[in-house]
Amino acid sequence: MEAPSARRAPGRRKASGPADIDGKLEAWIDAWQPLIAELEAARWAGITAGLRARSRAAQAIVAANPALDWPLMNLDKRQGEAEFRRVLGSLGGWGSEFNRAWLARMRQDDAYWQEVPATEDWSGAWVPNARILSGLPCGEQEYLRGFLWSLRGAKPSGKWAARAREIASGRNGRRIRRAIIDWLETLPVAKVSSELVRNRPDLLCFRSFRRYALEDIERTGSPEAAALLAFFTPPFPLWTYWSWGLRDPAILSEGAARLVRAAAWMLTNWRDEEVVAALRKSAEATLMRVAMRGGGVEYRSLLAANTCILALGEIASPEAVQALGRIKLGIRDERLSKQIAAAMEAAAARAGMTVEDLEELSAPDLGLGEVGVKSLRLGDFSATLRVVSTTRVDVALARSDGRPVKTVPAAIKADKESRAALKELKELGKTLAQALPVHRQRIESLYLAKRSWPLAVWRERFLDHPVVGTIARRLIWNVAGPGGEARSFLWPDGAPINSRGRRAAGLRDDDIVTLWHPLDARQEDVALWRAFLMERKLVQPFKQAHREVYPLTDAERAIGLYSNRFAGHILRQHQSVALARRRGWRATLRICADVPNDQPTHVRMRDYGLAAELWTEAAGGIDAEVTDTGAYVFISTDRVRFRRLTTGAEGREELGEPVPLEAVPPRLFSEVMRDVDLFIGVASIGNDPYWTDRGADAEHPNQWRNTARIYWEQHANAPLVASGENRREILAEIIPSLAIAERCSFSDRHLVVRGNLRTYRIHLGSANVFRDDDVYLCIVPRSGPEAWDTAFFPFEGDRLLSVILSKALMLASDDRITDPSILSQLRK
């Protein structure tokens, strides 16, 4: 970290051995200690004659060496004396600890530091590795680094962009391109190293001290002279190094971020694959989140990342669009999602196609040779990556004869290339596991759009795509021929099969494909597909054949413009907002502040010119609970309504007048209500097994807590909505195949389980458990998907269904329960 004092850029030092370095640092410390003692005395006795004499000695050293241009505190001058007194007033008193014992301790800690990759300090005044950009002429008396620094705005001016094009096409253009790419490749840092520095600021202090002390010793000629100059350099740089306000060195300073911004815009003048890769990697490197000492997390640099995203949108090549798609895979931040969406829209406009086409074309194959599989030969062994589900990707090892290997063989560990290839394959598995849920959500969101494809195009973008195909092949699709009549098929192995298990024939490349929805199908077809999945043990990436449907009710028809079906629920705000955003809704946190922040959570369905909004408000009234940042902890739900999408001032899309519910297409209405039901099913306090302890018996009970307790009790046994009814139907299909079948039965809203000690009721909407004497039984589910390994489910994603079945399996053998918290409740 660069100290606030003015210093020249570090020059090249002669190599020194460890012993020589230790001796110089110890001599520096020995010279520093008497100065600290005099400083402590000066706090009470004032500036002494000895300090004035030492100040003159420091001035003489600088005067004798013109290369030392540091501004020192001259105690013979009024300004220097005033500066010194200001330093005295802020002295922290730790200077005496800066001694040989500290030095020895830091050397020992630094030995551990050497075991992890070193982190460049991107947060200081000196931009790391900027020398790569120096010395390249852009014209007469103009050099690359200076030209890049001349970009002041977020986007290039016309003049700057024109000059950049001239430079790129000039005789040094290729060297300049290479230098910028090489410099951007230095941006990534090791997160473990960054976190070590954050947790150990004293270690960073030591490394900064060692670096600058050795440079100063070389310049001044002796450790004593270097310590003396450091002492009279305001405001004592060593205190700055020690400061608890120290930023993580991975965070980009304003200067570093500006240089990345200019470099990214400069690269748009070449637009080749290597340039696109450099911009993508730079965006990902600067979007790394590091934990802050005071709590929370921070991106390394949003300014730099946003510029790389905009530059990719400007390039707009197929490779650039794929790069944007890859960046989007790891994004959960609404601000960044909007930025990427804007870049995609700009790229789509330049390419003359829709954003949807662009997204489908930009889905990266991640190097997979076939759908969901990639194999490597590692000497006498093979490694195979295989997509098992939308959230699980396995890497398996096998011998040449096909026999599986459970642990990494010694031969692979000993071979550097094989070891690196296996590590790369496992990293690819992690990337795939992050990408698949994003593609799943993108496909599921087609239910809110009018999207169709010719069969040949659909095959290329979905069925045969190495990554997307792992999802598309487990879904049901409608295929309509020239006559317009649609038939539904599933492609588990790449070939179409109908709901009766028969291979399809006569499909043409120009037939039109759409995503199948049970609301648009006959009940007979829905039943056949459900039976097909159960018989073949096929797991869909999301509920499709077993999907809940939400038809309009008579009460909603009577109200007309909105639905109160899901009003009055109390949700954990942060959880519900995060889920809404993942489902494609626009949601902002409600905060306790005198500023407008009451925009409803809403989703836009542009193909239909409609938007749906869920109204919410802070839960708790005057007793509402808030976080340290002022956000409400809990919100309560209100009405759901639909509005027209209109075009407002400056062509901006706005929400217009409400639309009668009967005018909303049934599939759109059902999907919106399903999402709202999902928000409640996941984020409601009614699903929290601990809530009763925090409510009625809270440390400071109030009216809000009493209201919340009443809501919890009602929700725990409420009549089932569509999601609960759906779970009952699915469990009715699954349970007969389980060993506990004869111990289970169903009531109107519960799964009833007969144990050896008692009988229990598990609510199919909340998963709450009650004993046969109506006493609530608090059972907290484990975080793992335990029930998925016990029974077959024909779809992924309904964790509450898994929790219900897990509880049923446990309670059916209640005499074998060993968990003390559950046993204590059973014995009451």
PDB file of N, CA and C in Angstrom, residues 357 360 446 449-455 457-458 461-462 477-478 511-515 607:
ATOM      1  N   ASP A 357     -33.537 -14.665 -29.075  1.00  0.00           N
ATOM      2  CA  ASP A 357     -32.695 -15.424 -30.004  1.00  0.00           C
ATOM      3  C   ASP A 357     -31.233 -15.317 -29.608  1.00  0.00           C
ATOM      4  N   GLU A 360     -30.437 -17.541 -26.625  1.00  0.00           N
ATOM      5  CA  GLU A 360     -30.370 -18.952 -26.997  1.00  0.00           C
ATOM      6  C   GLU A 360     -29.096 -19.272 -27.768  1.00  0.00           C
ATOM      7  N   LEU A 446     -40.326 -19.534 -20.197  1.00  0.00           N
ATOM      8  CA  LEU A 446     -41.022 -19.528 -21.491  1.00  0.00           C
ATOM      9  C   LEU A 446     -42.526 -19.591 -21.318  1.00  0.00           C
ATOM     10  N   ALA A 449     -44.108 -16.343 -22.021  1.00  0.00           N
ATOM     11  CA  ALA A 449     -43.769 -15.728 -23.310  1.00  0.00           C
ATOM     12  C   ALA A 449     -44.437 -16.492 -24.450  1.00  0.00           C
ATOM     13  N   LYS A 450     -44.489 -15.867 -25.602  1.00  0.00           N
ATOM     14  CA  LYS A 450     -44.958 -16.522 -26.826  1.00  0.00           C
ATOM     15  C   LYS A 450     -43.720 -16.929 -27.620  1.00  0.00           C
ATOM     16  N   ARG A 451     -43.240 -18.106 -27.384  1.00  0.00           N
ATOM     17  CA  ARG A 451     -41.975 -18.527 -27.987  1.00  0.00           C
ATOM     18  C   ARG A 451     -42.160 -19.853 -28.696  1.00  0.00           C
ATOM     19  N   SER A 452     -41.704 -19.922 -29.927  1.00  0.00           N
ATOM     20  CA  SER A 452     -41.771 -21.157 -30.704  1.00  0.00           C
ATOM     21  C   SER A 452     -40.591 -21.189 -31.673  1.00  0.00           C
ATOM     22  N   TRP A 453     -40.293 -22.396 -32.200  1.00  0.00           N
ATOM     23  CA  TRP A 453     -39.146 -22.567 -33.082  1.00  0.00           C
ATOM     24  C   TRP A 453     -39.465 -23.626 -34.139  1.00  0.00           C
ATOM     25  N   PRO A 454     -38.916 -23.494 -35.325  1.00  0.00           N
ATOM     26  CA  PRO A 454     -38.931 -24.633 -36.247  1.00  0.00           C
ATOM     27  C   PRO A 454     -38.146 -25.783 -35.619  1.00  0.00           C
ATOM     28  N   LEU A 455     -38.564 -26.987 -35.869  1.00  0.00           N
ATOM     29  CA  LEU A 455     -37.966 -28.145 -35.234  1.00  0.00           C
ATOM     30  C   LEU A 455     -36.453 -28.189 -35.417  1.00  0.00           C
ATOM     31  N   VAL A 457     -34.330 -25.696 -35.847  1.00  0.00           N
ATOM     32  CA  VAL A 457     -33.701 -24.670 -35.015  1.00  0.00           C
ATOM     33  C   VAL A 457     -33.744 -25.084 -33.550  1.00  0.00           C
ATOM     34  N   TRP A 458     -34.893 -25.605 -33.136  1.00  0.00           N
ATOM     35  CA  TRP A 458     -35.038 -26.037 -31.739  1.00  0.00           C
ATOM     36  C   TRP A 458     -34.046 -27.139 -31.400  1.00  0.00           C
ATOM     37  N   ARG A 461     -30.610 -25.472 -30.808  1.00  0.00           N
ATOM     38  CA  ARG A 461     -30.490 -24.588 -29.647  1.00  0.00           C
ATOM     39  C   ARG A 461     -30.821 -25.273 -28.320  1.00  0.00           C
ATOM     40  N   PHE A 462     -31.606 -26.335 -28.375  1.00  0.00           N
ATOM     41  CA  PHE A 462     -32.054 -26.980 -27.144  1.00  0.00           C
ATOM     42  C   PHE A 462     -31.662 -28.460 -27.086  1.00  0.00           C
ATOM     43  N   TRP A 477     -42.467 -31.482 -24.990  1.00  0.00           N
ATOM     44  CA  TRP A 477     -42.599 -30.401 -25.972  1.00  0.00           C
ATOM     45  C   TRP A 477     -43.740 -30.711 -26.930  1.00  0.00           C
ATOM     46  N   ASN A 478     -44.439 -29.679 -27.330  1.00  0.00           N
ATOM     47  CA  ASN A 478     -45.484 -29.812 -28.356  1.00  0.00           C
ATOM     48  C   ASN A 478     -44.858 -29.603 -29.730  1.00  0.00           C
ATOM     49  N   ASP A 511     -41.688 -28.213 -38.753  1.00  0.00           N
ATOM     50  CA  ASP A 511     -42.732 -28.293 -37.729  1.00  0.00           C
ATOM     51  C   ASP A 511     -42.400 -27.317 -36.601  1.00  0.00           C
ATOM     52  N   ILE A 512     -43.432 -26.806 -35.934  1.00  0.00           N
ATOM     53  CA  ILE A 512     -43.245 -25.778 -34.909  1.00  0.00           C
ATOM     54  C   ILE A 512     -43.268 -26.399 -33.517  1.00  0.00           C
ATOM     55  N   VAL A 513     -42.253 -26.049 -32.711  1.00  0.00           N
ATOM     56  CA  VAL A 513     -42.091 -26.610 -31.371  1.00  0.00           C
ATOM     57  C   VAL A 513     -42.407 -25.546 -30.324  1.00  0.00           C
ATOM     58  N   THR A 514     -43.167 -25.930 -29.297  1.00  0.00           N
ATOM     59  CA  THR A 514     -43.433 -25.066 -28.139  1.00  0.00           C
ATOM     60  C   THR A 514     -43.309 -25.903 -26.867  1.00  0.00           C
ATOM     61  N   LEU A 515     -43.158 -25.236 -25.732  1.00  0.00           N
ATOM     62  CA  LEU A 515     -43.044 -25.938 -24.455  1.00  0.00           C
ATOM     63  C   LEU A 515     -44.439 -26.337 -23.969  1.00  0.00           C
ATOM     64  N   ASP A 607     -44.455 -10.194 -24.289  1.00  0.00           N
ATOM     65  CA  ASP A 607     -45.131 -10.780 -25.449  1.00  0.00           C
ATOM     66  C   ASP A 607     -46.636 -10.603 -25.382  1.00  0.00           C
TER      67      ASP A 607
END
